Coordinates of C-alpha atoms and ligand atoms in Angstrom, one line a residue:
M1 CA -56.4 -109.7 46.7
I2 CA -56.7 -105.9 47.4
K3 CA -60.1 -105.7 45.5
L4 CA -61.4 -108.6 47.7
I5 CA -60.4 -106.9 50.8
D6 CA -62.0 -103.6 49.6
Q7 CA -65.2 -105.6 48.9
L8 CA -65.1 -107.0 52.4
Y9 CA -64.5 -103.5 53.9
S10 CA -67.4 -102.0 52.0
D11 CA -69.9 -104.8 52.1
N12 CA -68.9 -106.5 55.4
D13 CA -69.4 -109.7 53.7
L14 CA -67.7 -112.3 51.5
N15 CA -69.0 -115.7 50.4
E16 CA -67.5 -119.0 51.1
K17 CA -65.4 -119.1 47.9
E18 CA -64.1 -115.6 48.3
L19 CA -63.1 -116.1 52.0
L20 CA -61.2 -119.3 51.1
Y21 CA -59.5 -117.5 48.2
L22 CA -58.5 -114.7 50.5
L23 CA -57.1 -117.0 53.2
N24 CA -55.2 -119.0 50.6
N25 CA -53.6 -116.2 48.8
L26 CA -52.9 -113.6 51.5
D27 CA -49.3 -112.3 51.0
Q28 CA -47.4 -109.7 53.0
E29 CA -48.7 -106.7 51.0
S30 CA -52.4 -107.8 51.2
R31 CA -52.0 -108.6 54.9
N32 CA -50.9 -105.1 55.6
Y33 CA -53.8 -103.8 53.6
L34 CA -56.1 -106.0 55.7
M35 CA -54.6 -104.5 58.9
K36 CA -55.1 -101.0 57.4
K37 CA -58.8 -101.6 56.6
A38 CA -59.4 -103.3 59.9
H39 CA -57.9 -100.4 61.7
E40 CA -60.0 -97.9 59.8
T41 CA -63.1 -99.8 60.7
R42 CA -62.3 -99.9 64.4
M43 CA -61.4 -96.2 64.3
A44 CA -64.9 -95.4 62.7
H45 CA -66.8 -97.2 65.3
Y46 CA -64.8 -97.1 68.5
G47 CA -62.0 -94.8 67.9
D48 CA -58.6 -95.8 69.4
A49 CA -60.3 -97.0 72.7
V50 CA -59.3 -100.4 74.0
Y51 CA -61.8 -101.6 76.7
M52 CA -60.6 -103.2 79.9
R53 CA -62.2 -106.1 81.5
G54 CA -61.2 -107.7 84.8
L55 CA -60.9 -111.4 84.6
I56 CA -61.6 -113.5 87.7
E57 CA -60.9 -117.3 87.2
L58 CA -63.4 -118.9 89.6
S59 CA -62.5 -122.5 89.4
N60 CA -60.3 -124.9 87.5
Y61 CA -62.6 -128.0 88.3
C62 CA -64.1 -129.0 85.0
K63 CA -66.4 -132.0 84.1
R64 CA -65.6 -131.6 80.4
N65 CA -62.6 -133.3 78.7
C66 CA -61.7 -130.9 75.8
V67 CA -58.6 -132.5 74.4
Y68 CA -56.6 -129.3 74.1
C69 CA -57.3 -128.0 77.5
G70 CA -55.1 -128.1 80.6
I71 CA -58.0 -128.2 83.0
R72 CA -59.7 -131.1 81.3
T73 CA -61.2 -133.5 83.8
T74 CA -58.8 -136.4 83.2
N75 CA -55.8 -134.2 83.8
N76 CA -55.0 -135.6 87.2
K77 CA -51.8 -133.5 87.5
A78 CA -53.9 -130.3 87.6
E79 CA -54.0 -128.9 91.2
R80 CA -57.6 -128.0 91.5
Y81 CA -59.0 -124.9 93.3
R82 CA -62.1 -122.8 93.6
L83 CA -62.6 -119.4 94.9
S84 CA -65.0 -118.6 97.7
L85 CA -67.7 -115.9 97.4
D86 CA -65.5 -113.7 99.7
Q87 CA -62.4 -114.3 97.6
I88 CA -64.5 -113.3 94.5
L89 CA -65.9 -110.1 96.1
Q90 CA -62.4 -109.2 97.2
C91 CA -61.2 -109.4 93.6
C92 CA -64.0 -107.2 92.6
E93 CA -63.1 -104.7 95.2
I94 CA -59.5 -104.5 94.1
G95 CA -60.7 -104.3 90.5
Y96 CA -63.3 -101.6 91.1
N97 CA -60.7 -99.5 92.9
L98 CA -58.4 -99.9 89.9
G99 CA -61.2 -98.5 87.7
Y100 CA -62.7 -101.7 86.2
R101 CA -66.3 -101.6 85.4
T102 CA -66.7 -105.0 83.8
F103 CA -65.9 -108.2 85.7
V104 CA -65.5 -111.4 83.6
L105 CA -66.3 -114.5 85.8
Q106 CA -64.8 -117.5 84.1
G107 CA -64.3 -121.1 85.1
G108 CA -64.3 -124.7 84.2
E109 CA -67.7 -126.4 84.3
D110 CA -67.8 -127.0 88.0
D111 CA -71.0 -128.4 89.4
Y112 CA -70.1 -127.2 92.8
F113 CA -71.2 -123.7 91.5
S114 CA -74.8 -124.6 91.6
D115 CA -77.3 -122.2 90.0
D116 CA -78.2 -120.9 93.5
K117 CA -74.5 -120.2 94.3
I118 CA -74.1 -118.4 90.9
V119 CA -77.2 -116.4 91.3
N120 CA -76.1 -115.4 94.8
M121 CA -72.7 -114.4 93.5
I122 CA -74.2 -112.3 90.7
K123 CA -76.5 -110.5 93.2
S124 CA -73.8 -110.0 95.7
I125 CA -71.6 -108.3 93.1
K126 CA -74.3 -106.2 91.6
D127 CA -75.5 -105.1 95.1
K128 CA -72.1 -103.6 95.7
Y129 CA -71.2 -102.5 92.2
A130 CA -74.4 -101.6 90.5
D131 CA -72.6 -99.6 87.9
C132 CA -70.5 -102.7 86.7
A133 CA -71.2 -105.2 84.0
I134 CA -71.0 -108.9 84.8
T135 CA -69.8 -111.2 82.1
L136 CA -70.1 -115.0 82.6
S137 CA -68.0 -117.6 81.0
L138 CA -69.0 -120.9 82.7
G139 CA -69.7 -123.2 79.7
E140 CA -72.9 -124.9 78.7
K141 CA -75.9 -124.7 80.8
S142 CA -79.7 -125.1 80.2
Y143 CA -81.9 -122.3 79.0
E144 CA -83.4 -122.1 82.5
S145 CA -80.0 -121.7 84.2
Y146 CA -79.0 -119.0 81.7
K147 CA -82.3 -117.2 82.4
K148 CA -81.8 -117.4 86.2
Y149 CA -78.4 -115.7 85.8
Y150 CA -79.7 -113.1 83.6
D151 CA -82.6 -112.3 85.9
A152 CA -80.0 -112.0 88.7
G153 CA -78.2 -109.3 86.9
A154 CA -75.7 -111.0 84.6
D155 CA -75.2 -108.8 81.4
R156 CA -73.0 -110.8 79.0
Y157 CA -72.0 -114.4 78.4
L158 CA -68.9 -115.8 76.6
L159 CA -69.1 -119.0 75.0
R160 CA -66.7 -119.7 72.2
H161 CA -68.0 -122.2 69.6
E162 CA -64.3 -123.4 69.6
T163 CA -64.5 -124.6 65.9
A164 CA -67.4 -124.7 63.5
S165 CA -66.1 -127.7 61.8
K166 CA -68.3 -130.6 62.9
K167 CA -65.6 -133.1 62.4
L168 CA -62.9 -131.2 64.3
Y169 CA -65.3 -130.3 67.1
K170 CA -66.2 -133.9 67.5
S171 CA -62.6 -135.1 67.7
L172 CA -61.7 -132.4 70.3
H173 CA -64.7 -132.5 72.6
P174 CA -65.5 -136.1 73.8
G175 CA -69.1 -136.4 74.7
M176 CA -70.1 -133.0 73.5
R177 CA -72.0 -131.8 70.4
L178 CA -71.4 -128.7 68.3
E179 CA -75.2 -128.5 67.8
N180 CA -75.6 -128.2 71.6
R181 CA -73.1 -125.3 71.8
I182 CA -74.8 -123.4 69.0
Q183 CA -78.1 -124.1 70.8
C184 CA -76.6 -122.5 74.0
L185 CA -75.5 -119.5 72.0
S186 CA -78.9 -119.0 70.5
D187 CA -80.6 -119.5 74.0
L188 CA -78.2 -116.7 75.3
K189 CA -79.2 -114.4 72.7
S190 CA -82.8 -114.9 72.9
I191 CA -82.7 -114.3 76.7
G192 CA -81.1 -110.9 76.1
Y193 CA -77.4 -111.3 77.0
Q194 CA -74.7 -109.5 75.0
V195 CA -73.1 -112.7 73.6
G196 CA -69.6 -113.5 72.8
S197 CA -68.4 -116.6 70.7
G198 CA -65.2 -117.3 69.0
F199 CA -62.7 -119.9 68.1
L200 CA -59.3 -121.4 68.4
V201 CA -56.6 -121.0 65.6
G202 CA -53.9 -123.5 64.8
L203 CA -55.5 -126.7 66.1
P204 CA -54.0 -129.9 64.7
N205 CA -55.6 -130.6 61.3
Q206 CA -57.4 -127.2 61.2
R207 CA -57.2 -125.9 57.6
N208 CA -58.4 -122.7 55.8
E209 CA -61.6 -124.5 55.0
D210 CA -62.3 -124.8 58.7
Y211 CA -61.6 -121.1 59.4
V212 CA -64.1 -120.2 56.6
K213 CA -66.7 -122.2 58.5
D214 CA -65.9 -120.2 61.6
L215 CA -66.2 -116.9 59.8
L216 CA -69.5 -117.8 58.1
F217 CA -70.8 -119.0 61.4
L218 CA -69.9 -115.9 63.2
K219 CA -71.4 -113.7 60.4
D220 CA -74.6 -115.6 60.7
L221 CA -74.7 -115.6 64.5
N222 CA -73.8 -111.9 64.7
P223 CA -72.6 -111.9 68.2
H224 CA -71.6 -108.8 70.3
M225 CA -68.1 -110.2 71.0
V226 CA -65.7 -112.6 69.3
G227 CA -62.8 -114.2 71.1
I228 CA -60.1 -115.6 68.7
G229 CA -57.0 -117.1 70.2
P230 CA -54.1 -119.3 69.2
F231 CA -54.2 -123.0 70.3
I232 CA -51.3 -123.6 72.7
P233 CA -50.4 -127.0 73.8
H234 CA -50.5 -128.0 77.4
E235 CA -48.0 -130.6 78.7
H236 CA -50.5 -132.7 80.4
T237 CA -53.0 -133.1 77.5
P238 CA -52.9 -135.5 74.5
L239 CA -51.9 -132.5 72.2
K240 CA -48.8 -131.7 74.3
D241 CA -46.5 -132.2 71.2
A242 CA -48.7 -130.5 68.7
D243 CA -47.7 -127.1 67.1
K244 CA -49.1 -124.0 68.4
G245 CA -51.3 -121.5 66.5
T246 CA -49.4 -118.5 65.0
V247 CA -49.6 -114.8 65.6
E248 CA -50.0 -114.2 61.8
M249 CA -52.9 -116.5 61.3
T250 CA -54.7 -115.3 64.5
T251 CA -54.3 -111.6 63.6
T252 CA -55.3 -112.1 60.0
L253 CA -58.5 -113.8 61.4
I254 CA -59.0 -111.0 63.8
G255 CA -58.6 -108.5 60.9
I256 CA -61.2 -110.4 58.8
V257 CA -63.7 -110.6 61.7
R258 CA -63.4 -106.8 62.3
L259 CA -64.4 -106.4 58.7
L260 CA -67.2 -108.9 58.8
L261 CA -68.6 -107.6 61.9
P262 CA -67.5 -103.9 62.1
K263 CA -69.0 -103.1 65.5
V264 CA -68.1 -106.3 67.3
L265 CA -66.0 -106.2 70.6
L266 CA -62.9 -108.1 69.8
P267 CA -60.4 -109.0 72.5
A268 CA -56.6 -109.3 72.0
T269 CA -56.5 -112.4 74.1
T270 CA -54.1 -113.5 76.7
A271 CA -53.2 -116.6 74.5
L272 CA -52.1 -114.2 71.8
G273 CA -49.9 -112.3 74.3
S274 CA -48.5 -115.6 75.5
I275 CA -47.1 -116.7 72.1
D276 CA -45.5 -113.4 71.3
P277 CA -44.4 -110.7 73.6
L278 CA -46.2 -108.1 71.4
G279 CA -49.1 -110.5 70.5
R280 CA -51.8 -108.4 72.0
E281 CA -50.4 -105.1 70.5
K282 CA -50.5 -106.9 67.1
G283 CA -54.0 -108.0 67.6
I284 CA -55.1 -104.4 68.5
Q285 CA -53.4 -103.3 65.3
F286 CA -55.6 -105.7 63.4
G287 CA -58.8 -104.2 64.9
A288 CA -59.0 -105.9 68.4
N289 CA -60.5 -103.4 71.0
V290 CA -60.7 -105.3 74.3
V291 CA -58.2 -106.6 76.7
M292 CA -58.9 -108.8 79.9
P293 CA -56.3 -108.2 82.5
N294 CA -56.3 -110.8 85.3
L295 CA -57.8 -110.0 88.6
S296 CA -57.6 -113.5 90.1
P297 CA -55.6 -113.9 93.3
T298 CA -51.9 -114.5 92.3
N299 CA -51.8 -117.8 94.1
V300 CA -54.3 -119.5 91.8
R301 CA -53.3 -117.8 88.5
E302 CA -50.8 -120.6 87.5
K303 CA -53.4 -123.2 88.5
Y304 CA -55.8 -121.9 85.9
A305 CA -53.5 -123.2 83.2
L306 CA -55.5 -123.8 80.0
Y307 CA -52.1 -123.9 78.1
D308 CA -48.4 -123.7 78.8
G309 CA -46.6 -120.4 79.2
K310 CA -49.5 -118.3 80.3
I311 CA -48.3 -114.8 80.8
C312 CA -49.0 -112.5 83.9
T313 CA -49.3 -115.3 86.4
G314 CA -47.1 -113.5 88.9
D315 CA -48.4 -110.0 88.7
E316 CA -50.7 -108.4 91.1
A317 CA -53.9 -106.9 89.6
A318 CA -52.4 -103.4 89.8
E319 CA -49.3 -104.3 88.0
C320 CA -51.3 -106.0 85.3
R321 CA -53.4 -102.9 84.9
Q322 CA -50.4 -100.6 84.6
C323 CA -48.5 -102.9 82.4
I324 CA -51.3 -103.3 79.8
E325 CA -52.0 -99.6 79.9
G326 CA -48.5 -98.7 79.0
R327 CA -48.5 -101.3 76.3
I328 CA -51.7 -100.0 74.7
N329 CA -50.5 -96.4 74.9
R330 CA -47.1 -97.3 73.4
A331 CA -49.0 -99.1 70.5
G332 CA -50.8 -95.8 69.9
F333 CA -54.2 -96.6 71.5
S334 CA -55.9 -95.4 74.7
I335 CA -57.4 -97.4 77.4
N336 CA -61.1 -97.1 78.3
M337 CA -62.3 -98.3 81.8
S338 CA -66.1 -97.8 81.2
R339 CA -68.5 -100.8 81.0
G340 CA -67.8 -100.8 77.2
D341 CA -71.0 -102.3 76.0
H342 CA -71.4 -103.0 72.3
K343 CA -72.2 -100.0 70.2
D344 CA -75.7 -100.9 69.3
W345 CA -76.5 -101.9 72.9
S346 CA -79.0 -100.0 75.0
E347 CA -80.4 -101.3 78.2
V348 CA -84.2 -101.2 78.2
Ligands
SAH401 N1 -65.7 -123.5 80.6 C1 -65.9 -122.3 79.9 C2 -64.6 -121.4 79.8 C3 -63.5 -122.2 79.1 S1 -61.9 -121.5 79.2 C4 -66.4 -122.6 78.5 O1 -66.6 -123.6 78.2 O2 -66.6 -121.7 77.8 C5 -61.9 -120.3 78.0 C6 -61.3 -120.6 76.6 O3 -60.0 -121.0 76.6 C7 -62.0 -121.7 75.8 O4 -63.2 -121.3 75.2 C8 -60.9 -122.1 74.8 O5 -61.1 -121.6 73.5 C9 -59.6 -121.5 75.4 N2 -58.6 -122.6 75.6 C10 -58.8 -123.7 76.2 N3 -57.6 -124.4 76.1 C11 -56.9 -123.7 75.3 C12 -55.4 -124.0 74.8 N4 -54.8 -125.2 75.1 N5 -54.9 -123.0 74.0 C13 -55.4 -121.9 73.8 N6 -56.8 -121.6 74.3 C14 -57.4 -122.5 75.0

């Protein structure tokens, strides 16, 4: 097992059989070794820096019906909201004054936010905060729409592939196609975005064979960012009684991704922090180097409930900033408030 991890560390690659063998046979000792190697790799490329991004949750209206997600369209118990441009700019102002230089604008697929509105929003933010990066996470759009946002000044786009298993994808995303999601990722890349993909861990019926597909898919896509988080059930979804993903499996996969894609930007996700009080710290120890504290107005935080037990719903932006900084420092890392672009990224 140690030999296989060494091979992954030095080649940044393993084939399908080897990855499956690794996942099937990882014990405590080899998991510790994986952590050590993932840590060495992050230190070599990014040092002990953990990049901070301010997350703004624009809207919880969504036309999609992803079976695991609390804001799916058929959840009529969800109390819907959307932020106005003024509210969004206020979040940016608060975030900017706290030192954030990346804003992540995330939301359900809400057609109220037309391309014109999104373009206007991007331009308004860039007008005021030209030194900030804008990351969008607004789901599947056409090439033309992605291009308009990019031309308006958006820098990055997050679109998890969710799961690279065709069968699982189909069962969890009614009316959606994995091929389409992959097409979106390829469009985003060709337009010039820094692109983030990623997947859920611990979905019902998800097996090691499925994670191997996720890992091979990511190796092939070679994105700039990879978001990996545990699935957590939401009480008003069909998966309400399902088991959640584990910290162990999530951090193992974070560690493997750090070795497969040494320079990737890898968040310790809020979902990971929601299933374990030290979840994000554990992710960081396995090579994660990004966190996304919440900048949304506190009165909408609980409404943007993708899963149950989301952390930090009551804290003001400044408290979140302080809390996460303390956590990162105590874990032996340092926060970095810069734009935090991918290491190989340079703007032309
Ligand atoms: N509409 C955007 C943003 C989706 S929300 C998009 O399609 O990309 C951001 C992420 O939350 C999703 O990509 C999904 O992986 C995650 N998520 C949704 N429901 C979840 C749940 N129940 N548990 C854990 N993560 C969840």
